[in-house]
PDB file of C-alpha atoms in Angstrom:
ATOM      1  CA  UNK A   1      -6.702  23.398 -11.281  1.00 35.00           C
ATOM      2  CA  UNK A   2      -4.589  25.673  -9.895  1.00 40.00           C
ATOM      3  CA  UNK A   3      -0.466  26.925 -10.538  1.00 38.00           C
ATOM      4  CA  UNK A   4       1.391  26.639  -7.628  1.00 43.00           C
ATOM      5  CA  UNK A   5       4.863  28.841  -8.020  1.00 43.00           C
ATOM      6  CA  UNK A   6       7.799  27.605  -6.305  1.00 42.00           C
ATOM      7  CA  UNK A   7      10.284  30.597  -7.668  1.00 39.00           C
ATOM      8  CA  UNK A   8      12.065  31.005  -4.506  1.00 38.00           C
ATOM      9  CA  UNK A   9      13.819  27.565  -5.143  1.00 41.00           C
ATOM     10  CA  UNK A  10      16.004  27.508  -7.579  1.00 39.00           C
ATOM     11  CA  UNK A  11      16.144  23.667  -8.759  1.00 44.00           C
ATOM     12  CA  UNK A  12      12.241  24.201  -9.383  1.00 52.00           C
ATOM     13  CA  UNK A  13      12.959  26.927 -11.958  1.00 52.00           C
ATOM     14  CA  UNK A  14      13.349  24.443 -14.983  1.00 64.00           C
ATOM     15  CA  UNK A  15      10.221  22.426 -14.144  1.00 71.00           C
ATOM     16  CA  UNK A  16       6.826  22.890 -15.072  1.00 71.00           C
ATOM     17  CA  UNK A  17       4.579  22.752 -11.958  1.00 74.00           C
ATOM     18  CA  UNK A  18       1.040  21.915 -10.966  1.00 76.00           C
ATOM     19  CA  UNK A  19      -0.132  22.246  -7.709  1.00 76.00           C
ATOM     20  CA  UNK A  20      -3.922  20.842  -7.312  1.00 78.00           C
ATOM     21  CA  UNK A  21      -6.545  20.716  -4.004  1.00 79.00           C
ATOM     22  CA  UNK A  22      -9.177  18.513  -4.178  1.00 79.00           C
ATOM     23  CA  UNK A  23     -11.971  17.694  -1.226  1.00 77.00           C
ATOM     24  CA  UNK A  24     -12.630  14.039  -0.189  1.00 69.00           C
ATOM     25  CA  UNK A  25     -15.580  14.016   1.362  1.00 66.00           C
ATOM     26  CA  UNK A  26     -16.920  15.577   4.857  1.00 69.00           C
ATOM     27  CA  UNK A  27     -14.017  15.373   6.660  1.00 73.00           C
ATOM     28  CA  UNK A  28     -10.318  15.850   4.581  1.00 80.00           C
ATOM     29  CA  UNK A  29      -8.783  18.346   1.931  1.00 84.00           C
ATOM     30  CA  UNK A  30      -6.041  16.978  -0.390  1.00 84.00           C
ATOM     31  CA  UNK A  31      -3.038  19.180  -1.962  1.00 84.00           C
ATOM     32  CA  UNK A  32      -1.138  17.466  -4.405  1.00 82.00           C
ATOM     33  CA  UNK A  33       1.961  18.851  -6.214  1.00 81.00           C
ATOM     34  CA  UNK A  34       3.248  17.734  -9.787  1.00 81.00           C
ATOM     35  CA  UNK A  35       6.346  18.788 -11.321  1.00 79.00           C
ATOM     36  CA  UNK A  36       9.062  17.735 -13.951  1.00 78.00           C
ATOM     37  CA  UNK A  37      10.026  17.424 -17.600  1.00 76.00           C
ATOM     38  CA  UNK A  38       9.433  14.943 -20.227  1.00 72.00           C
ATOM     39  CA  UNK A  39      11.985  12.386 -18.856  1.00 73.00           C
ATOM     40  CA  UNK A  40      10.385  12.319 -15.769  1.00 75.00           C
ATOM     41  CA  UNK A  41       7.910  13.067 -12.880  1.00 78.00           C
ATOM     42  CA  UNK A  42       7.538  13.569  -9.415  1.00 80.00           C
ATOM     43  CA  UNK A  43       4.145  13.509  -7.305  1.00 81.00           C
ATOM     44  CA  UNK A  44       4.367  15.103  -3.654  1.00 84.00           C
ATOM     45  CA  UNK A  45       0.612  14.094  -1.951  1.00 82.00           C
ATOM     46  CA  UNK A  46      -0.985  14.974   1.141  1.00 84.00           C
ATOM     47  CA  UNK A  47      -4.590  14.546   2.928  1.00 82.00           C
ATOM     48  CA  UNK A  48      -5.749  16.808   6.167  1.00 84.00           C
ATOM     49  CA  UNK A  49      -8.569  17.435   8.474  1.00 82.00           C
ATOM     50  CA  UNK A  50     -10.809  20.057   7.207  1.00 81.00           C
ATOM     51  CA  UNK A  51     -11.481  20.965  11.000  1.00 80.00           C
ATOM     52  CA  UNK A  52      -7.542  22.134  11.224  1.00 79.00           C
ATOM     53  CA  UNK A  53      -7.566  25.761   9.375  1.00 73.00           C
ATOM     54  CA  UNK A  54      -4.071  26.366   9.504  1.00 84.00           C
ATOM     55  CA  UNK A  55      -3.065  23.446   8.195  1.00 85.00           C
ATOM     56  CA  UNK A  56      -3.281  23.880   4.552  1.00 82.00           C
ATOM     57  CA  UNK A  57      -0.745  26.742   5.173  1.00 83.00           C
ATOM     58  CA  UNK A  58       2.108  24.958   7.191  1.00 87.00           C
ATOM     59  CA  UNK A  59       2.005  22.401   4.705  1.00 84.00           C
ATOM     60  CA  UNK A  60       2.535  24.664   2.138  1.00 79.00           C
ATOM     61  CA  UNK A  61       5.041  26.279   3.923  1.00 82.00           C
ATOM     62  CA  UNK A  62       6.760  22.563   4.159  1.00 83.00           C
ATOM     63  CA  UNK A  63       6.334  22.337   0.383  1.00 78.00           C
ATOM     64  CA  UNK A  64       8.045  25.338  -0.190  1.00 76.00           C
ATOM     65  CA  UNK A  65      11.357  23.559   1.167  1.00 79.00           C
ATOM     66  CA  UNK A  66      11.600  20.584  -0.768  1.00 76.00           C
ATOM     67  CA  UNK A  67      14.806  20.634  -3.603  1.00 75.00           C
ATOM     68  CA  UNK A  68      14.711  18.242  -6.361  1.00 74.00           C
ATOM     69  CA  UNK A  69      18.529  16.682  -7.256  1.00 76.00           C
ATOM     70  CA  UNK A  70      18.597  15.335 -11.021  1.00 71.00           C
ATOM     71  CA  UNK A  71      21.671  13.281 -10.282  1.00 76.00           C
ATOM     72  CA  UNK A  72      20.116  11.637  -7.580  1.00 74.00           C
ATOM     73  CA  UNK A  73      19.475   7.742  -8.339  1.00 71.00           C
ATOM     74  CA  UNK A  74      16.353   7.062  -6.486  1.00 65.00           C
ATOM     75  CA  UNK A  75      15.895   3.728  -4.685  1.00 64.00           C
ATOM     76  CA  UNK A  76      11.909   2.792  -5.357  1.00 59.00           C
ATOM     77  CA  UNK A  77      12.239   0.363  -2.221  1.00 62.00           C
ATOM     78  CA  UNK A  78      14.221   2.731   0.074  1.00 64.00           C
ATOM     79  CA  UNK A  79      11.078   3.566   2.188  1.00 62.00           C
ATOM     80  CA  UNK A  80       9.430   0.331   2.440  1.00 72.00           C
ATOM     81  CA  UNK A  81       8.911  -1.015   5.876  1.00 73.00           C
ATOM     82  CA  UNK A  82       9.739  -4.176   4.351  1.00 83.00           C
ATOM     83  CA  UNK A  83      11.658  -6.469   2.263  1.00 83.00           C
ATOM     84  CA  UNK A  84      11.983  -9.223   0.407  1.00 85.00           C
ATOM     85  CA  UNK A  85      14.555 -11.871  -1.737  1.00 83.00           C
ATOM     86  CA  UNK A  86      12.064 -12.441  -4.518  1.00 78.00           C
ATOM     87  CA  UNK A  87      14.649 -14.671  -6.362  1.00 82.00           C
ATOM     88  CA  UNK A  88      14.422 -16.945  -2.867  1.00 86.00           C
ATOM     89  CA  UNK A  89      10.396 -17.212  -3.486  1.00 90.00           C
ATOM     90  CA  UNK A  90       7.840 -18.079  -6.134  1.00 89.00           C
ATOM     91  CA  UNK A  91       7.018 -14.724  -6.542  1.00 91.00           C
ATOM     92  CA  UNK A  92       7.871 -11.480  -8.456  1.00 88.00           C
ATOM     93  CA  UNK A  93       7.007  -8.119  -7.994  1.00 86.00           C
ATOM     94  CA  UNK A  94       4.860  -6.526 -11.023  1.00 85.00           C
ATOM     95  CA  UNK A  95       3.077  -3.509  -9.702  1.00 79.00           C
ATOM     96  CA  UNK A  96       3.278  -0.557  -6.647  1.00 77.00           C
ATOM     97  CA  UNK A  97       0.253   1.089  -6.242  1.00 76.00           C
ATOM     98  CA  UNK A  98       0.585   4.082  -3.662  1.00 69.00           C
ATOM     99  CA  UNK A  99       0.760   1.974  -0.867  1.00 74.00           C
ATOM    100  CA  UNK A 100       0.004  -1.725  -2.475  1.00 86.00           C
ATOM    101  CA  UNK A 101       2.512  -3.742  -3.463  1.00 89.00           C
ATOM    102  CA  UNK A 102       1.520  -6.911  -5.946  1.00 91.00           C
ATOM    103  CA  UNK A 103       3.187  -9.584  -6.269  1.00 93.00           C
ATOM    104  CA  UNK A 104       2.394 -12.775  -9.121  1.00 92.00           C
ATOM    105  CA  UNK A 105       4.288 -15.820  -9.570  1.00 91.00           C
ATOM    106  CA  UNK A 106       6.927 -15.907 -11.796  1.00 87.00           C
ATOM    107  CA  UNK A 107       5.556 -19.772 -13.076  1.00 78.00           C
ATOM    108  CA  UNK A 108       2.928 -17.936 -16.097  1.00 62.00           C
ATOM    109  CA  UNK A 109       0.594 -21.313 -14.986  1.00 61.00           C
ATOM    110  CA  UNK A 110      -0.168 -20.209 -11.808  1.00 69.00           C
ATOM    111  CA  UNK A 111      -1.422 -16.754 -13.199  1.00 79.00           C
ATOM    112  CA  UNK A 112      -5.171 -17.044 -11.607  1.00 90.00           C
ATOM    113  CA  UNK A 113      -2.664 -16.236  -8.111  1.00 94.00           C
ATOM    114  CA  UNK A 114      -1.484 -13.232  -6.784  1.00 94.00           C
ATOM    115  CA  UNK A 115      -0.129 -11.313  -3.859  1.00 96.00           C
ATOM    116  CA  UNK A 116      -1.363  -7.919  -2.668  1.00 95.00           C
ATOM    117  CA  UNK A 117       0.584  -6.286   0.311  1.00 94.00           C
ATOM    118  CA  UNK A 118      -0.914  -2.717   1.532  1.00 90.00           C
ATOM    119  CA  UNK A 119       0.939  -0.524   4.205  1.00 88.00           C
ATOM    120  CA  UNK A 120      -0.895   1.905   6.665  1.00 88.00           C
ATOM    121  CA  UNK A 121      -0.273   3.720   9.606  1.00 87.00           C
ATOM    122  CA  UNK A 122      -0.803   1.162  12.956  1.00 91.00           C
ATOM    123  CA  UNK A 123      -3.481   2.322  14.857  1.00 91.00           C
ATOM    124  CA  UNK A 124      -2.929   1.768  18.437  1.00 89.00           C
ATOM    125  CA  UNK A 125      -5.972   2.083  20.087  1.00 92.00           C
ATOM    126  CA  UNK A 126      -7.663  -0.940  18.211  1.00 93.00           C
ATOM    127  CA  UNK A 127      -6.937  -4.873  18.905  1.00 94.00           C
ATOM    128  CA  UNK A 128      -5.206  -6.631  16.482  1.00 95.00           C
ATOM    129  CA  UNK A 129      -8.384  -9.125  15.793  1.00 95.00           C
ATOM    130  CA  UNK A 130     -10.756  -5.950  14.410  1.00 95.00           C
ATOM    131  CA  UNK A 131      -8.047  -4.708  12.356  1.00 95.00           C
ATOM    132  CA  UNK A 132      -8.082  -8.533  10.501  1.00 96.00           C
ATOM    133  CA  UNK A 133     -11.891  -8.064  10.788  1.00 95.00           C
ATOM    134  CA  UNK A 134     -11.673  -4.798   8.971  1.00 94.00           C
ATOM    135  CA  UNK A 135      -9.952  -6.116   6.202  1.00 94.00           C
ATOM    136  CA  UNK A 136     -12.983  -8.774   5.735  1.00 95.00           C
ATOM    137  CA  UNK A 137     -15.028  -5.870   5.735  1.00 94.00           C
ATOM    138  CA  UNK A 138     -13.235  -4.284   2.859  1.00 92.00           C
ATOM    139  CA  UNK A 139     -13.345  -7.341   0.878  1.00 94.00           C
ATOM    140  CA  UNK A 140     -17.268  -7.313   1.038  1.00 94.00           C
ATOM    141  CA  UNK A 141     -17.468  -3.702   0.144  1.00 92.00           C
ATOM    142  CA  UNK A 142     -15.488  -4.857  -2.721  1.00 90.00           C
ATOM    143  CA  UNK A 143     -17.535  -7.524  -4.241  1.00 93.00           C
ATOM    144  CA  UNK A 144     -16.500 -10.657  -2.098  1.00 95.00           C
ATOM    145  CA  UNK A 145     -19.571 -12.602  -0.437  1.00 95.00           C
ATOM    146  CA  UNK A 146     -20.647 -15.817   0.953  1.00 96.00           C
ATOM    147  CA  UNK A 147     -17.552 -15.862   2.583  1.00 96.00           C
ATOM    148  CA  UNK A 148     -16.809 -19.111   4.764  1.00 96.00           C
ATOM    149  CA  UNK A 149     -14.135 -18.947   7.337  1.00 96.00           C
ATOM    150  CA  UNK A 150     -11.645 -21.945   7.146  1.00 97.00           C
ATOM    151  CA  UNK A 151      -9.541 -20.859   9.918  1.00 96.00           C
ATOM    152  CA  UNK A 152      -8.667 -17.742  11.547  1.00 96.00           C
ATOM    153  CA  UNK A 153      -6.076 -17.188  14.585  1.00 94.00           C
ATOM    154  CA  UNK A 154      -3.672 -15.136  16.508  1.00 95.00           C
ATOM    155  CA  UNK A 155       0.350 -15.611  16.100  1.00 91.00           C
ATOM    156  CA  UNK A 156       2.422 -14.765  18.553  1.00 83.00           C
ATOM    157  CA  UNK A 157       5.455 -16.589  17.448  1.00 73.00           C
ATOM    158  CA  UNK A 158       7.404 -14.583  15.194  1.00 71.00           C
ATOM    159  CA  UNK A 159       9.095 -11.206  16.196  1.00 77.00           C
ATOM    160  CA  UNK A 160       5.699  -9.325  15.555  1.00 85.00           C
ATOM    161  CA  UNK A 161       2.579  -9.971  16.382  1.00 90.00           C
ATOM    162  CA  UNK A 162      -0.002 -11.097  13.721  1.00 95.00           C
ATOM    163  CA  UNK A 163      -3.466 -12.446  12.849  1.00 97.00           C
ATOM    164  CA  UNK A 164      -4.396 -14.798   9.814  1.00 96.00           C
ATOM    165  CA  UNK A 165      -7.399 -16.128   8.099  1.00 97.00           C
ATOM    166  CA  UNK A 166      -7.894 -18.716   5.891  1.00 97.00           C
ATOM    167  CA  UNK A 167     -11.494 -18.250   3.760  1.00 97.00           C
ATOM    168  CA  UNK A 168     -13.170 -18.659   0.853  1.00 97.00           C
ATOM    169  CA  UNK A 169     -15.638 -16.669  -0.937  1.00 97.00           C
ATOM    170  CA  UNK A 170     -17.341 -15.379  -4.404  1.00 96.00           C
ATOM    171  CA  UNK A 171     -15.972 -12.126  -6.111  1.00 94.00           C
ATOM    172  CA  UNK A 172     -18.815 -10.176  -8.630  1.00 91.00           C
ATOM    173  CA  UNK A 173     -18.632 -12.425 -11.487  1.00 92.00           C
ATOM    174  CA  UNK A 174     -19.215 -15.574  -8.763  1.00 93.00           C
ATOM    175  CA  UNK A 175     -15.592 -17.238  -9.399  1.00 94.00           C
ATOM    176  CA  UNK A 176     -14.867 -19.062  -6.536  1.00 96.00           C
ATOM    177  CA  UNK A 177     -11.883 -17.241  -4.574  1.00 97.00           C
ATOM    178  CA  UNK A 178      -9.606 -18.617  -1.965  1.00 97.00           C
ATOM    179  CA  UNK A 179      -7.966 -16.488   0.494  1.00 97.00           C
ATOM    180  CA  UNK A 180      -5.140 -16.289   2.862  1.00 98.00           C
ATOM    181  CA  UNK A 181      -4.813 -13.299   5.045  1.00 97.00           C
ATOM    182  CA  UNK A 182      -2.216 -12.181   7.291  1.00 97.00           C
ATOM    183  CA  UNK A 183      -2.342  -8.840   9.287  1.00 96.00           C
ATOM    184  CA  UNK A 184       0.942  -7.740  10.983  1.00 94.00           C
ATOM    185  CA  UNK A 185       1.884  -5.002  13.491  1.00 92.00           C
ATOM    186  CA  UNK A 186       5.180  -4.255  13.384  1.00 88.00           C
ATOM    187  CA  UNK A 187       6.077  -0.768  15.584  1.00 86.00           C
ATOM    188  CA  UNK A 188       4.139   2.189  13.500  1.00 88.00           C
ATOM    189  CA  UNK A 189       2.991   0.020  10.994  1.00 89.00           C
ATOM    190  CA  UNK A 190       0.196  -2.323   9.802  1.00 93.00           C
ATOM    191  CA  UNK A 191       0.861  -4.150   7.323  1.00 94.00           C
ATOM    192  CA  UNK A 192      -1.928  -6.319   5.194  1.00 96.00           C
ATOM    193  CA  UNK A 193      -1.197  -8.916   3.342  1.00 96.00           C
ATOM    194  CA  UNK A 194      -4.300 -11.093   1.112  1.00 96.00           C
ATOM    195  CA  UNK A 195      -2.693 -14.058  -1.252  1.00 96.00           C
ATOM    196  CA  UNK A 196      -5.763 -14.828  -3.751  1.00 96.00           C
ATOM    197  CA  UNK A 197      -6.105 -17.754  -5.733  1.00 95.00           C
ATOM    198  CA  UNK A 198      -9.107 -18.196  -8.019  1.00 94.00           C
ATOM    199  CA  UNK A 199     -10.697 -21.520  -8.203  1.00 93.00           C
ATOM    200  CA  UNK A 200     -12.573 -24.455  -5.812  1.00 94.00           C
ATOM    201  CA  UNK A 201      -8.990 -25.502  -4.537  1.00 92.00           C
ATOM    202  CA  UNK A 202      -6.369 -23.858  -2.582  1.00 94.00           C
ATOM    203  CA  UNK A 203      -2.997 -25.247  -4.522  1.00 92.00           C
ATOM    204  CA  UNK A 204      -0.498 -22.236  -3.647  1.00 92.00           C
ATOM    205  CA  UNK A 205      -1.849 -22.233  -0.202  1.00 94.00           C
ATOM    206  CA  UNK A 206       2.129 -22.769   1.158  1.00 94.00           C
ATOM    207  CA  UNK A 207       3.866 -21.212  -1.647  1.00 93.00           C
ATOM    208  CA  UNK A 208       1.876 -17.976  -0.844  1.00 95.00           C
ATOM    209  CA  UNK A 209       2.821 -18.597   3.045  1.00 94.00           C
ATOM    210  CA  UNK A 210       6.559 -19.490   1.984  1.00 94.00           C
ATOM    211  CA  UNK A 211       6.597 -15.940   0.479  1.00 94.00           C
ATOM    212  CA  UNK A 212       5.022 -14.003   3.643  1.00 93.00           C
ATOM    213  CA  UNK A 213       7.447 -15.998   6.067  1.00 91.00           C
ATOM    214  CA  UNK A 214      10.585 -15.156   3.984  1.00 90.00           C
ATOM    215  CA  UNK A 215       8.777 -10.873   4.192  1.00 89.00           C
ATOM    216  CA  UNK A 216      11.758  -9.058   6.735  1.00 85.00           C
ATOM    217  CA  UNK A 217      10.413  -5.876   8.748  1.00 78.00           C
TER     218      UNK A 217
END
């Protein structure tokens, strides 16, 4: 661990700071910056290309701009290529992950159902129908197998364009799992969306779609 010293900024003066690098894996360095007091914290995170060598300084340089206002009241949902009336829906959110956003309903007996929405950067150069298929892939890495396809197809109607799969599978303790997936491009972003019910039946099948077609990008 190292101490990175921001002196030359004046708001930073009355925080404890901890700047930390950190390798993940062959091909990216991470530099991540921690600072405040006991009332609160901020985390500043960033990942680059080991093959870039004067990257790690620029960024640094960048780092070495950023001010802190105390009186500022921070909206959590300011950035989010998205929103959502949760009081129109049958869901609520209860969790942000970095970029995952869960969502449960707020009826306590549907609690074997949730609602995980990820954001990531759109890549262009790759059709919307292996980006679906590399979510599938994720789920097996994760424990999900003999996975059966129910339905799976493009949409084209809505203001973006999307893909969506209907399937059913086993997770690691072999509990039956029914998903609904929906992949949407929508300008830079690509936005994943899995609604997971646990169980041999699909019940919240159109409560779980009546929550993704109420989503505004």
């Amino acid at each position: 661990i190292q101490y990175f010293n921001l002196l030359n900024i004046l708001l930073f003066l009355y925080y404890k700071i901890r700047f930390l690098t950190s390798n993940s894996g062959l091909y990216s360095n991470n530099i991540q910056i921690i600072f405040g007091k006991g009332t609160f914290s901020v985390f500043i995170y960033c990942s680059y290309s080991i093959d870039n060598l004067h990257i790690r300084e620029e960024l640094i340089q960048v780092f070495e701009t950023i001010k802190y206002d105390k009186e500022k009241v921070i909206d959590f949902h300011e950035a989010e290529p998205f929103s959502i009336k949760e009081k129109e829906t049958k869901f609520k959110r209860v969790k942000i992950i970095e970029d995952y956003f869960i969502f449960k309903p707020i009826d306590i007996l549907n609690k074997n159902t949730l609602i995980i929405l990820n954001v990531i950067e759109n890549d262009s150069t790759k059709l919307i129908s292996d980006k679906a298929s590399d979510v599938l892939t994720t789920l097996k890495k994760k424990g999900l197998n003999s996975i059966e396809i129910i339905d799976e197809h493009l949409n084209l109607k809505d203001s973006y364009k999307s893909y969506e799969y209907i399937i059913r599978g086993k997770d690691i303790s072999a509990k039956n799992n029914q998903l609904y997936i929906k992949v949407i491009i929508k300008n830079e972003y690509q936005i994943n969306i899995q609604g997971r019910q646990l169980g041999d039946e699909f019940s919240d099948l159109e409560i779980i779609k009546d929550f993704v077609d109420k989503l505004k990008f």
